[in-house]
Amino acid sequence: MTFQGWFLILAFTGILLALTKPVGLWLFALYEGRRTPLHRLLGPVERGFYRLSGINPAEEQGWRRYAVHMLLFNAVLMAFTYAVLRLQGVLPGNPQGLSGVGEHLSFNTAISFTANTNWQSYGGESTMSNLSQMLGLTIHNFLSAATGIALAFALFRGFARREAKTVGNFWADVTRITLYLLLPLCVALTLFYIASGVPQTLAGVVDVQTLEGARQSILLGPVATQEAIKMLGTNGGGFFNANSAHPFENPTALTNFVQMLSIFVIGTGLTWCFGKAVGNPRQGWAILSAMMLLFLAGTAVTYWAEAAGNPVLHHLGVAGGNMEGKEVRFGIAASALFSVVTTAASCGAVNAMHDSFTALGGLVPLFNMQLGEVVVGGVGAGIYGFLLFAILAVFVAGLMVGRTPEYVGKKIEAREVKLAVLAIAVLPLVILGLTALSSVLPQGLAGPLNKGPHGFSEILYAFTSAVANNGSAFAGLTASTPYYDGLLGVAIWLGRFFVIVPMLAIAGSLAAKRHTPESAGSFPTTGGLWVGLLVGIILILGGLTFLPGLALGPIADHLSMIRGQLF
């Protein structure tokens, strides 16, 4: 570990915290439906969309109607993307003449991008045409991210409103988030990436002569636009197979730093927005403090593990940290930080191959996802997932003080606790169940590249990434098979929408309740004790649930490594 490495981590954290309130203010304006400086330019577009679609943005929806509209919207988008991919060979915008995508891969990809997961069982540059990348995938990156933020707004309204029957208007929320937040920020980021050397062209390939005199075909495409929303919307799907390790997606140390900030900035801004929505910004800062403690602890462990390297190589006289699978233009510190950022959020972009990390270095990204993607988390999904844990934490606190649990002025009763447990239980049930199944079936065992605990980690990582809507891969699993494409697609759908529906039911239940003023007997939810309780609940639930799986995978892999046994 070096001074420069720690300075990078601290500088990233400091800049992120400085951006939290400004971004939170912008999000709060959209949450309330207030005008922004961009309304003068984009307001006619918003009103035109409402007229064209027959939507009344002032008409509020109950949680059931909000959920049904959200589910139908995503189902239609998934079917549309599936059709685009299957018909790719006969559609325009295909300069390489690529054929249509196969049935099981189209199924997996359509679900993956609909659910903001962006799991990729393919190499983008050799499988997807420019039209498929733009129309089938990049559009999803906007709308799946906007859906996540809209759902977070619905839960915020559940906590903030008093004796109300509605939680907002899904169509108005998605439209405003897309037009006034994601689109303008992505325009600015796209221009930055183009200026930094990221391609943005409809050309498919360019032939060049190398310094050795050979001819080489270099694949191009509309990369910068996808790169911007890929990071900002915590989508993570790469235009190229190497993702953000590819120099056309992530050419410099500066673009790498900006990409990491893009992944986190909306998620941290939503914590401040929540505090403002419930009338107490300290509530938002308390949530962010718990998130940052988990994030910095994970970063420290990963950086230490990768800087320490492999003891087997040390015995052979090879000094230095673990540079396998990492780009020399980023190095160990930036690669370790990126791996924690992208898995603490449900992004899934990678600038290094996690399969090549040390066992403990790979454990942290895996554990981040198993915690439910709540360490900042995906745009919207992170904060509403975290609030589910907050409901459980305040329930435990209420038991300790002998009072009815209360959180930000709302009594937490049996209905909310049961729904929160139901939503949180989806991850371990699906992850561990499908991992166990794939660890014994021949179709599942045909996927891992490695044997032993490392091979088990590859299977466990794949289903964790899918169910947690992350999309990153260990890079050692051959997932482009009917078995894995189908099973991972189902896992992605369950991990996304079987959490959302109970969460919206909680929002509706809370919105209908009266506000309970804080009293001397209320458990404080803004101080250090509350932050510690939140972190403890998250770690205990994650640790107790997934520790056996981690013991069979990365922990066993680490113990084998220090004994000199490699897989």
Short mmCIF file of N, CA and C in Angstrom, two decimals, residues 419-430 499:
data_model
loop_
_atom_site.label_atom_id
_atom_site.label_comp_id
_atom_site.label_asym_id
_atom_site.label_seq_id
_atom_site.Cartn_x
_atom_site.Cartn_y
_atom_site.Cartn_z
N LEU A 419 -43.25 -7.38 5.64
CA LEU A 419 -42.96 -7.05 4.24
C LEU A 419 -41.46 -6.81 4.04
N ALA A 420 -40.82 -6.15 5.01
CA ALA A 420 -39.38 -5.91 4.90
C ALA A 420 -38.61 -7.23 4.92
N VAL A 421 -39.00 -8.14 5.82
CA VAL A 421 -38.35 -9.45 5.88
C VAL A 421 -38.56 -10.21 4.58
N LEU A 422 -39.77 -10.13 4.03
CA LEU A 422 -40.07 -10.80 2.77
C LEU A 422 -39.17 -10.29 1.65
N ALA A 423 -39.00 -8.97 1.57
CA ALA A 423 -38.16 -8.39 0.52
C ALA A 423 -36.69 -8.75 0.70
N ILE A 424 -36.21 -8.69 1.93
CA ILE A 424 -34.79 -8.97 2.20
C ILE A 424 -34.48 -10.45 2.00
N ALA A 425 -35.46 -11.32 2.28
CA ALA A 425 -35.24 -12.77 2.18
C ALA A 425 -35.11 -13.25 0.74
N VAL A 426 -35.53 -12.44 -0.22
CA VAL A 426 -35.44 -12.86 -1.62
C VAL A 426 -34.01 -13.17 -2.01
N LEU A 427 -33.08 -12.32 -1.61
CA LEU A 427 -31.69 -12.50 -2.04
C LEU A 427 -31.10 -13.82 -1.57
N PRO A 428 -31.07 -14.12 -0.27
CA PRO A 428 -30.45 -15.38 0.14
C PRO A 428 -31.17 -16.61 -0.40
N LEU A 429 -32.50 -16.57 -0.47
CA LEU A 429 -33.23 -17.74 -0.97
C LEU A 429 -32.85 -18.06 -2.41
N VAL A 430 -32.82 -17.04 -3.26
CA VAL A 430 -32.53 -17.29 -4.67
C VAL A 430 -31.05 -17.52 -4.90
N VAL A 499 -38.39 -7.74 -4.82
CA VAL A 499 -38.05 -6.80 -3.74
C VAL A 499 -38.89 -5.54 -3.86
#
